[in-house]
Coordinates of N, CA and C and ligand atoms in Angstrom, one line a residue:
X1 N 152.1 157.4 157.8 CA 150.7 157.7 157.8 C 149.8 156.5 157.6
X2 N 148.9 156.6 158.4 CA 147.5 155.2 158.5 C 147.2 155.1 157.2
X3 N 146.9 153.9 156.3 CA 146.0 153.6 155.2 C 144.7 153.3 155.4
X4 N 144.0 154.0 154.6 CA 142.1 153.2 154.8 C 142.0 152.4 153.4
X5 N 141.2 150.9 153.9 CA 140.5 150.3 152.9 C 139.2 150.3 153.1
X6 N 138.8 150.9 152.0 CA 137.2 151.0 152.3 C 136.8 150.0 152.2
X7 N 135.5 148.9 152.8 CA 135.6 147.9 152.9 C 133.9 148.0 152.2
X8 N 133.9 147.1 150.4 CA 132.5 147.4 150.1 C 131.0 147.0 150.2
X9 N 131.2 146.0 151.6 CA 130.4 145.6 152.1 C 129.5 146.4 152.8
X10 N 130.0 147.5 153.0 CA 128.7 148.3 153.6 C 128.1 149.2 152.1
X11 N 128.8 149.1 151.5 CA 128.2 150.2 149.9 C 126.9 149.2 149.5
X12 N 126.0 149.7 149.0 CA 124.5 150.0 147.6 C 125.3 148.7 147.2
X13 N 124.7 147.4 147.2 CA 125.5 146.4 146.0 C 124.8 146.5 144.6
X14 N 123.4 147.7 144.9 CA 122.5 148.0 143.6 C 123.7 148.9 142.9
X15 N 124.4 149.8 143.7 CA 125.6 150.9 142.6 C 127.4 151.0 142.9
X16 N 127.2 149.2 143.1 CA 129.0 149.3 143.6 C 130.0 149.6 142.4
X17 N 129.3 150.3 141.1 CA 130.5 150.6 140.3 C 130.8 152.1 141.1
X18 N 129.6 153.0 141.7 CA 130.0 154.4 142.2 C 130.7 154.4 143.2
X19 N 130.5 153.2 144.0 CA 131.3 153.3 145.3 C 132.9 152.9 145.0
X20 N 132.8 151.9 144.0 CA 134.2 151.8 143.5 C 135.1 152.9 143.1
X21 N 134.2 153.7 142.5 CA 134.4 155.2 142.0 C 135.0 156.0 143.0
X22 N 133.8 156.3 144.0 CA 134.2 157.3 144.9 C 135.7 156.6 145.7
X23 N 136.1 155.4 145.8 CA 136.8 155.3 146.8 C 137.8 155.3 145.7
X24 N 138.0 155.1 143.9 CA 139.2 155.1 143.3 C 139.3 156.9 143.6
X25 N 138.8 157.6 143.7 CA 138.3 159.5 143.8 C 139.1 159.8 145.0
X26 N 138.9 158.8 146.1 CA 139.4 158.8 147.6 C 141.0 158.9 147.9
X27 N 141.1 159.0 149.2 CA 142.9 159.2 149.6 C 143.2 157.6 150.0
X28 N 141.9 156.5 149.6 CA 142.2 155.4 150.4 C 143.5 154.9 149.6
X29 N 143.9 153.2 150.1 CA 145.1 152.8 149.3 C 144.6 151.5 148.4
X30 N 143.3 151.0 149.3 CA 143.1 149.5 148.8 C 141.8 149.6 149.2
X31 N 141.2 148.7 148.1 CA 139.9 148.6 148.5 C 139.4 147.3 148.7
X32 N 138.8 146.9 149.7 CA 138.4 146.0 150.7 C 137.1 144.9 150.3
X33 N 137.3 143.6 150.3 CA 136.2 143.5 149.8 C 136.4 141.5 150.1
X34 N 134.9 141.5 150.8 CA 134.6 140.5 151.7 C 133.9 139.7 151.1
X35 N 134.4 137.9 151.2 CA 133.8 137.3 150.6 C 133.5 136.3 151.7
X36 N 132.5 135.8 151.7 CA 131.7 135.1 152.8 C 130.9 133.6 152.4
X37 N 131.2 132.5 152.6 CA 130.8 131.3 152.5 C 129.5 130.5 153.0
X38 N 129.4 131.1 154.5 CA 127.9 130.5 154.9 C 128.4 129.2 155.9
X39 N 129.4 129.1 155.6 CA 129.7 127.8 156.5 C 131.0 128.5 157.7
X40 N 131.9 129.3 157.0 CA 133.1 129.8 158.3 C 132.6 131.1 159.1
X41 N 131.9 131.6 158.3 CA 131.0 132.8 159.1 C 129.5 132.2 158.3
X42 N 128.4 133.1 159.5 CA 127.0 132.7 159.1 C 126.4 134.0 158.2
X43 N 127.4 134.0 157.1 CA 126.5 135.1 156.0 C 127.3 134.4 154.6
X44 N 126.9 135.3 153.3 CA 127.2 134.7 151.9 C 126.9 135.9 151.3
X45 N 128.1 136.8 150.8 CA 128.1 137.9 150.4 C 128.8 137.7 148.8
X46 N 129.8 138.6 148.3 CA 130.1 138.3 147.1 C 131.1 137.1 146.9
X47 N 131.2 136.8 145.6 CA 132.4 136.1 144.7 C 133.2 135.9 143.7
X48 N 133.6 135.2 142.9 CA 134.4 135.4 142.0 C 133.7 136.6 140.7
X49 N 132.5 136.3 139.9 CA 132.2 137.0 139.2 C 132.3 138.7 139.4
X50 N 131.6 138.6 141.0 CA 131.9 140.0 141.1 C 132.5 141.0 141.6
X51 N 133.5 140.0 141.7 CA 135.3 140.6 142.2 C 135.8 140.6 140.5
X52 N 135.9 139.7 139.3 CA 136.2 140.3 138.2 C 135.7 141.6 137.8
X53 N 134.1 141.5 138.1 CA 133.6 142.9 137.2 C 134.4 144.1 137.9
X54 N 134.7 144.2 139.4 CA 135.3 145.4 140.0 C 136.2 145.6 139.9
X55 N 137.0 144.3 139.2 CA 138.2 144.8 138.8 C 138.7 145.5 137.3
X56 N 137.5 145.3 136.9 CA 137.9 146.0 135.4 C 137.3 147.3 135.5
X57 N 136.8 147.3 137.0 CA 136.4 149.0 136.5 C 137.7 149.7 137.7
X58 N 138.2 149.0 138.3 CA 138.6 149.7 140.0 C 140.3 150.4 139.5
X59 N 140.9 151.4 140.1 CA 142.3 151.7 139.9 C 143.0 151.2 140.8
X60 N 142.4 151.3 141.9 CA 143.2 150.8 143.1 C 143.2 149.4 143.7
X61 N 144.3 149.1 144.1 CA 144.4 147.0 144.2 C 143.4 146.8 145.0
X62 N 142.5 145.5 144.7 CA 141.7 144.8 145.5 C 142.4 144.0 146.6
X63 N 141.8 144.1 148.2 CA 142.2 143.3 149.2 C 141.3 143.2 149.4
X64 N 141.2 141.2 148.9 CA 140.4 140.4 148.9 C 140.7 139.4 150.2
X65 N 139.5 139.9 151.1 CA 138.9 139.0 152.3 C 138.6 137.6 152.5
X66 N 139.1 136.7 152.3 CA 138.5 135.0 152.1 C 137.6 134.8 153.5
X67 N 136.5 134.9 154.1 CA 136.0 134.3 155.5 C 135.0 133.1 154.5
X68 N 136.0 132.4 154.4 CA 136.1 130.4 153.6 C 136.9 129.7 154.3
X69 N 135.9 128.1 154.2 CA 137.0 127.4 154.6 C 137.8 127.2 154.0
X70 N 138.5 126.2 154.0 CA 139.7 125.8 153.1 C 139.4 126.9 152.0
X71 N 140.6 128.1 152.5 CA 140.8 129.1 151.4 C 141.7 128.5 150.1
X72 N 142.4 127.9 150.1 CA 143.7 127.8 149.5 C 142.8 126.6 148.2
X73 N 141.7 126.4 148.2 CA 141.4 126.0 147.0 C 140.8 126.9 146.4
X74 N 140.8 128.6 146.5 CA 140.6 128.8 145.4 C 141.8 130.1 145.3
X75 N 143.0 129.9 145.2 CA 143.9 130.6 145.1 C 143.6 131.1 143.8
X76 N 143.9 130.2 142.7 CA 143.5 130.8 141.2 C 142.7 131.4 140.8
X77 N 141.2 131.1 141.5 CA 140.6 132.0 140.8 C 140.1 133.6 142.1
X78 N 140.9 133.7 142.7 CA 141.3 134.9 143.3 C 142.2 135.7 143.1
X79 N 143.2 135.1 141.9 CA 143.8 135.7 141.2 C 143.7 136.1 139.9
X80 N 143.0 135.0 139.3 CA 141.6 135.6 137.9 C 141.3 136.3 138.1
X81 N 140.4 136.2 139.1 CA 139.2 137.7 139.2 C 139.8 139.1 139.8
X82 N 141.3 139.1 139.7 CA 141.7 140.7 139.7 C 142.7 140.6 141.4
X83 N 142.6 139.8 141.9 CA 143.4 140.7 143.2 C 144.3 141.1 143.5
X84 N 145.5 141.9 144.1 CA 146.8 141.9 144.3 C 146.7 141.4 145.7
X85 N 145.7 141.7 146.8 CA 146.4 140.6 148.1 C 145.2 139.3 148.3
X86 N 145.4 138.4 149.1 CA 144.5 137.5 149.2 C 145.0 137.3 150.8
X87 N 144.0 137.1 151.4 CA 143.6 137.2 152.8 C 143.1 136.1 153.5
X88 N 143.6 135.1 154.3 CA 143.1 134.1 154.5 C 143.5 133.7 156.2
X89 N 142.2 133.0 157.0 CA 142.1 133.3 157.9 C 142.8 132.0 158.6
X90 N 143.3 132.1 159.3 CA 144.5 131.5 160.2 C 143.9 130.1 160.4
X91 N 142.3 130.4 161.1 CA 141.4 129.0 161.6 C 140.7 128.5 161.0
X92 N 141.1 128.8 159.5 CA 140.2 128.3 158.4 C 141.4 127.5 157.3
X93 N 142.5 126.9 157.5 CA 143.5 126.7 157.0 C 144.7 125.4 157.8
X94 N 144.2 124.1 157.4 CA 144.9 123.4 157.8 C 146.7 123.8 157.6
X95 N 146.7 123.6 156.1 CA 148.4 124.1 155.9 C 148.5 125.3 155.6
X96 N 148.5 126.1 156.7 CA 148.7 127.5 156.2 C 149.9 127.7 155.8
X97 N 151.1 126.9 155.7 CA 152.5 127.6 154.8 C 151.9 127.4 153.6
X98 N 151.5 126.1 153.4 CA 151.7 125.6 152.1 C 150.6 126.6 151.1
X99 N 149.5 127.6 151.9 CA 148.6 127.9 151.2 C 149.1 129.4 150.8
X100 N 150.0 129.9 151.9 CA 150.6 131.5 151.9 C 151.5 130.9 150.6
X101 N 152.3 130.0 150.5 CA 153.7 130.1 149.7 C 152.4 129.8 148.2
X102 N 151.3 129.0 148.0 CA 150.7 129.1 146.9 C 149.9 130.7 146.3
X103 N 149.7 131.1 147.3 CA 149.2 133.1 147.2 C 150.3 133.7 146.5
X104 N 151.2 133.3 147.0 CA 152.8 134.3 146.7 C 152.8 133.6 145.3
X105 N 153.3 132.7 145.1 CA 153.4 132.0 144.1 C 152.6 132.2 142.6
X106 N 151.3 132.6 143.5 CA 150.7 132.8 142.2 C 150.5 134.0 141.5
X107 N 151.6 135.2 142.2 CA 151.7 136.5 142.1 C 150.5 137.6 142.9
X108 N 150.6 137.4 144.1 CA 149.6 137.8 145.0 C 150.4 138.1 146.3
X109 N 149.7 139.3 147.1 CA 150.3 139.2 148.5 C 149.4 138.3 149.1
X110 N 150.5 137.9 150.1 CA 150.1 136.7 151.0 C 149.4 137.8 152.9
X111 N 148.1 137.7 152.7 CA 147.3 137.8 154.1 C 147.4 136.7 155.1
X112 N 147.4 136.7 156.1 CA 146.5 135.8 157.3 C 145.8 136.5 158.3
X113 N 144.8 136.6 158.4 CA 144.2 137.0 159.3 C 143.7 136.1 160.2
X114 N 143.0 137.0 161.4 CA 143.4 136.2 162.9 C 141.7 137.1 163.6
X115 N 140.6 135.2 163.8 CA 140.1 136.2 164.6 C 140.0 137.0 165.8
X116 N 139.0 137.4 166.5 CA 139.5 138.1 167.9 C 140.0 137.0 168.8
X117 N 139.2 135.8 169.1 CA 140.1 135.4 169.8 C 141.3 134.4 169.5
X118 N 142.1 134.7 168.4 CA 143.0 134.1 168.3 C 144.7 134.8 168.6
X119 N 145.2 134.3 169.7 CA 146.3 134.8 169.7 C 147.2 135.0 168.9
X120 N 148.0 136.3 168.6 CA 149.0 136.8 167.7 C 150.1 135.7 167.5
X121 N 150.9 135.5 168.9 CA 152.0 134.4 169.0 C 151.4 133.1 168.5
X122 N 150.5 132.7 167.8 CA 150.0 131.3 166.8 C 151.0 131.8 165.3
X123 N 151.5 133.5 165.1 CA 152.0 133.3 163.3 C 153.7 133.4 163.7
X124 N 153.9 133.1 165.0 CA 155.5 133.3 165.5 C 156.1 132.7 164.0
X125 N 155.9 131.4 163.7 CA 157.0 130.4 163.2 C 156.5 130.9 161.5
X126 N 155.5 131.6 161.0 CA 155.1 132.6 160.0 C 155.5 133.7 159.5
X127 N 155.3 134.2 160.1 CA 155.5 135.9 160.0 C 156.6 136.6 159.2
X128 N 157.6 135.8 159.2 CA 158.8 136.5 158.0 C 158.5 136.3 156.6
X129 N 157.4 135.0 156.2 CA 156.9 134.8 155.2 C 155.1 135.8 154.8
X130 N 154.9 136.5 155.3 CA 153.9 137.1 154.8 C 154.0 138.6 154.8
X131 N 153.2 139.2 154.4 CA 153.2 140.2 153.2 C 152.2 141.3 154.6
X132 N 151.3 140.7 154.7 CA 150.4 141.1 155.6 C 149.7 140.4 156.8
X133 N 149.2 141.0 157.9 CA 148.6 140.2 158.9 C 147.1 141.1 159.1
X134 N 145.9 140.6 158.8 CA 145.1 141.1 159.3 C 144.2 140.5 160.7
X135 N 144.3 141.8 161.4 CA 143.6 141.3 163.1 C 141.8 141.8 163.2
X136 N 141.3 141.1 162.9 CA 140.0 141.3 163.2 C 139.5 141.8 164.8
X137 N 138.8 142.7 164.5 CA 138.6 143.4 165.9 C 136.9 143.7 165.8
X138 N 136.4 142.8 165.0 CA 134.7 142.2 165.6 C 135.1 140.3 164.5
X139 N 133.8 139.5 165.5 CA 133.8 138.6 164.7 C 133.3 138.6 163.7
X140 N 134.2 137.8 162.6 CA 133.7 138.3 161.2 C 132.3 137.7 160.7
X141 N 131.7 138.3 159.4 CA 130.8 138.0 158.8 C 129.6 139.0 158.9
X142 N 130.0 140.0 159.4 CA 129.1 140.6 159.5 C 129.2 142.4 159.2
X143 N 128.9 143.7 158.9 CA 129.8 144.8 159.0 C 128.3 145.4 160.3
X144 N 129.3 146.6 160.6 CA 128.4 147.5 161.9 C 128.5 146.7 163.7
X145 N 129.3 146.0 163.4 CA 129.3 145.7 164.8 C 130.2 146.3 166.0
X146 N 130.3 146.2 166.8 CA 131.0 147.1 167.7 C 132.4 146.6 167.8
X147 N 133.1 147.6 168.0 CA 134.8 147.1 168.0 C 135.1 146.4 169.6
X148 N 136.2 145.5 169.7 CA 136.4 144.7 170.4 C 137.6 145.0 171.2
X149 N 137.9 145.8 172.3 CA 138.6 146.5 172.5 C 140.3 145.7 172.7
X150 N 140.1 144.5 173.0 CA 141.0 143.9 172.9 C 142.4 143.7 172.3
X151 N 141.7 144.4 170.9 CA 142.3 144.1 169.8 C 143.6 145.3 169.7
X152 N 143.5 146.4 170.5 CA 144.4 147.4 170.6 C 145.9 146.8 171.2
X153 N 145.4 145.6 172.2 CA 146.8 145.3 172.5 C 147.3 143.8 172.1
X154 N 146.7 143.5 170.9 CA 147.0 142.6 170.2 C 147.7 143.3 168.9
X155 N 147.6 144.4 168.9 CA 148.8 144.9 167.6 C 149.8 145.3 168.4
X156 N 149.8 145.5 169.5 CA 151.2 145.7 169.9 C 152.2 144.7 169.7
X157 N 151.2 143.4 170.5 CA 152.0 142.1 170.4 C 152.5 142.1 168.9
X158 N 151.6 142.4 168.1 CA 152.0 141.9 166.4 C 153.5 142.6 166.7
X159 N 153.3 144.1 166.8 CA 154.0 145.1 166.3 C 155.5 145.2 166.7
X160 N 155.6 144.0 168.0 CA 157.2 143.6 168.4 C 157.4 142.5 168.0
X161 N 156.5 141.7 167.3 CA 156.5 140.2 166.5 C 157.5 141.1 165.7
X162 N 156.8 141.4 164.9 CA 157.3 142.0 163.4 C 158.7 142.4 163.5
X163 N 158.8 143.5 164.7 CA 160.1 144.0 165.1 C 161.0 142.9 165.2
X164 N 160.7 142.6 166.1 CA 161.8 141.6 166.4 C 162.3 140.1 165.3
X165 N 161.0 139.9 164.7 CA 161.6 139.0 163.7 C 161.7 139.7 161.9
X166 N 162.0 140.9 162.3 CA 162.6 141.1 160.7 C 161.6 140.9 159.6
X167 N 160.5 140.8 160.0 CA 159.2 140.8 159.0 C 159.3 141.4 158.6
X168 N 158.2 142.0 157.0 CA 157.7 143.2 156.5 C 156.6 143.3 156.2
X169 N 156.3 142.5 157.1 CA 154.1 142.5 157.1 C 154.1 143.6 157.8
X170 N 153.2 144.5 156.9 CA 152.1 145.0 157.4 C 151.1 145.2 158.6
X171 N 150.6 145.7 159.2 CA 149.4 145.4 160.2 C 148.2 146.0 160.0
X172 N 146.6 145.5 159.5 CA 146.0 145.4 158.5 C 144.8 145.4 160.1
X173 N 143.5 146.1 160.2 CA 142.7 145.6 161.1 C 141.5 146.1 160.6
X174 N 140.4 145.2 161.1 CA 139.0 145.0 160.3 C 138.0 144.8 161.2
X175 N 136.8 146.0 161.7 CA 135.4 146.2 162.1 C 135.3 146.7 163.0
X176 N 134.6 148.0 163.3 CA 134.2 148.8 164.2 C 135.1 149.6 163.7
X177 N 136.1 149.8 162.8 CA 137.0 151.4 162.7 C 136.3 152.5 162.4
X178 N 136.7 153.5 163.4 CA 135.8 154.9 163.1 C 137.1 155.8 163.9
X179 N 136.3 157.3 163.9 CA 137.0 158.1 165.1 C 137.5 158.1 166.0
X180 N 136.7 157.3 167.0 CA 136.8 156.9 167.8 C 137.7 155.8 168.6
X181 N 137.4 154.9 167.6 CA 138.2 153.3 167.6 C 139.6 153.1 166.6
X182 N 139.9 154.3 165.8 CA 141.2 154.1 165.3 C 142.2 154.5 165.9
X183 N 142.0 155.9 166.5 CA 143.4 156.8 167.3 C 144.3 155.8 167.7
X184 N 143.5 154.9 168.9 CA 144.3 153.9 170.0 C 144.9 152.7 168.9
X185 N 143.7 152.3 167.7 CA 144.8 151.4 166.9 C 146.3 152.0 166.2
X186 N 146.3 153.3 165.6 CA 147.1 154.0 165.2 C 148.2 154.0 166.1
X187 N 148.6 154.5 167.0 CA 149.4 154.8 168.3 C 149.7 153.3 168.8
X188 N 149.1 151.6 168.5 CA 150.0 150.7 168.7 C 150.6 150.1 167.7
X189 N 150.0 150.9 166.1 CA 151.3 151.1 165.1 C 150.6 149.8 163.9
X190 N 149.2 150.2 164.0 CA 148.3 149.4 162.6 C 148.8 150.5 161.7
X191 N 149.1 149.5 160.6 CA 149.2 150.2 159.0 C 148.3 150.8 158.1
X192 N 146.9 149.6 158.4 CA 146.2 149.8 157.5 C 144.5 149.9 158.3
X193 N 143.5 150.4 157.9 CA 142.4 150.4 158.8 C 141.2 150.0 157.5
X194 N 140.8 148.9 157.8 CA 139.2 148.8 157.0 C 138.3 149.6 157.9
X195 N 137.4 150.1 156.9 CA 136.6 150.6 157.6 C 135.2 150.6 156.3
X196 N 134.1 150.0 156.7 CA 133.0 149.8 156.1 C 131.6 150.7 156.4
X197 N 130.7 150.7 157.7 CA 130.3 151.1 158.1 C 130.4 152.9 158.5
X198 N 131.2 152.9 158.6 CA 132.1 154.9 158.6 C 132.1 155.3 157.7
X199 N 132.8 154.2 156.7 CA 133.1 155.2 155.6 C 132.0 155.6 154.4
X200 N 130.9 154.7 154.0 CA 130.0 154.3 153.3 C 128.4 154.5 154.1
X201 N 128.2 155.0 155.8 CA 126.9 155.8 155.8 C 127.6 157.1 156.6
X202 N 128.5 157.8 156.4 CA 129.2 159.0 156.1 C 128.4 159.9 154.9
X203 N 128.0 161.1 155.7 CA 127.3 162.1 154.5 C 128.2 162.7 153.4
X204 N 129.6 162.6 153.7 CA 130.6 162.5 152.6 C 131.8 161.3 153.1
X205 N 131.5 160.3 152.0 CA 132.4 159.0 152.4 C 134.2 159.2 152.0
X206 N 134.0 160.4 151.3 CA 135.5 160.5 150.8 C 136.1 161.4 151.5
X207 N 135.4 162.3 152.1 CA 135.7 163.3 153.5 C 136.1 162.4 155.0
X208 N 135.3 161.3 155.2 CA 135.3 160.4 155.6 C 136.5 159.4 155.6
X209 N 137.4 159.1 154.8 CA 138.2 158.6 154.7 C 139.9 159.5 154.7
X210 N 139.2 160.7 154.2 CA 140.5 161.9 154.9 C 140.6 162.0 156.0
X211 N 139.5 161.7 156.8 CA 139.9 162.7 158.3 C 140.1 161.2 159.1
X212 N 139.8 160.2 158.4 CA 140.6 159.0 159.1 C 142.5 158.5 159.2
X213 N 142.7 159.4 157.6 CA 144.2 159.3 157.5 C 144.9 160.6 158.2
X214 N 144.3 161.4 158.1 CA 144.2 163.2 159.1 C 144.7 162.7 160.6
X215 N 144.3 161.5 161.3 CA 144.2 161.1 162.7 C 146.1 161.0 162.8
X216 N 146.5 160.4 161.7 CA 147.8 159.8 161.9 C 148.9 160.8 161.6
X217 N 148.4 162.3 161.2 CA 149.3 163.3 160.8 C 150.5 164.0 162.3
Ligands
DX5_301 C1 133.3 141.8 158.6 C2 134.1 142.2 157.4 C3 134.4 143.6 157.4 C4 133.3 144.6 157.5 C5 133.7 145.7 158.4 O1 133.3 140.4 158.6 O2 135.3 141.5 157.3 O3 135.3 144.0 156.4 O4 132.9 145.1 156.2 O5 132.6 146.5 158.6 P1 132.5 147.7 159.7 O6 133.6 148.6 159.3 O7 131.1 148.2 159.5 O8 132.7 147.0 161.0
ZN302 ZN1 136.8 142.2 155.9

């Protein structure tokens, strides 16, 4: 069955304890949450403080987004402030072993994500060492943008990566998921679906999040 992370970038940041709420209330698995630099994408959304406060209120594990550069300097305090995965973007990461094996290390799952255009076959010599792969299917930094159709047969490719090398990553995809734009991700065998915009201006967001995991029954 599909997982949703609600992603709380599209939630009220005036009442993200309720959205925390409604989605700990929800069928989701992980809750989603993007942090933005200003220099690797052109926005500056949350950070450390207020990834601690959500975590002292949240039940369910934080998957924490890094769109930073050099992520791997702040491994520790991504693990301070509450996370179980940490998420770090392929083109933002000179040593990416050395930065996956410091995530793991510091009791965290190890992410890399990949933007649209970066080819899957770049985590070949990777991939048995990570935890998760997330595929961005709009360019990041921004939530409500249109999905990138592309991206449906770049999980394939993951999805015989994985096969074939004995992985246990996950397949994790992020922007434009809705009704519409999940089925086809589902059916090339994504695990997990962020979804920000669907789920959060949805007349019921927690209804909203059932009939997204409903798609995969
Ligand atoms: C975009 C973020 C996403 C964003 C997705 O850079 O990484 O997590 O919240 O938003 P939607 O689902 O609205 O495309
Ligand atoms: Zn994200």
């Amino acid at each position: 069955m599909v997982q949703v992370a609600p992603s709380l970038l599209a939630a009220d940041f005036a009442r993200l304890a309720e959205a925390v709420e409604m989605v700990d209330r929800s069928e989701a698995s992980l809750i989603h949450i993007d942090v933005m630099d200003g220099m690797f994408v052109p926005n500056i959304t949350i950070g450390f403080p207020v990834i601690s406060s959500i975590s002292k209120i949240a039940e369910k594990p934080l998957d924490v987004h890094m769109m930073v550069m050099d992520p791997g300097r702040f491994v520790g305090q991504v693990r301070d402030a509450g996370a179980a995965i940490m998420n770090v973007h392929w083109e933002a990461c000179t040593h990416l072993h050395r930065v996956v094996h410091s995530i793991k290390d510091a009791g965290m799952r190890a992410a890399v994500t990949l933007n649209p255009a970066t080819p899957v076959m770049l985590l070949r010599d990777i991939i048995t060492d990570l935890d998760m792969v997330l595929l961005m299917s709009v360019n990041p930094g921004f939530g409500g943008q249109k999905f990138i159709q592309n991206t449906v047969s770049k999980v394939r490719d993951l999805r015989q990566m994985i096969m074939a090398s004995g992985s246990q990553a996950t397949i994790e995809i992020d922007g434009g998921v809705d009704l519409t734009t999940a089925p086809a991700l589902i059916e090339a065998g994504a695990d997990i679906l962020v979804a920000g915009s669907y789920v959060f201006r949805a007349p019921d967001p927690q209804k909203a999040i059932a009939d997204l995991i409903e798609l995969s029954k």
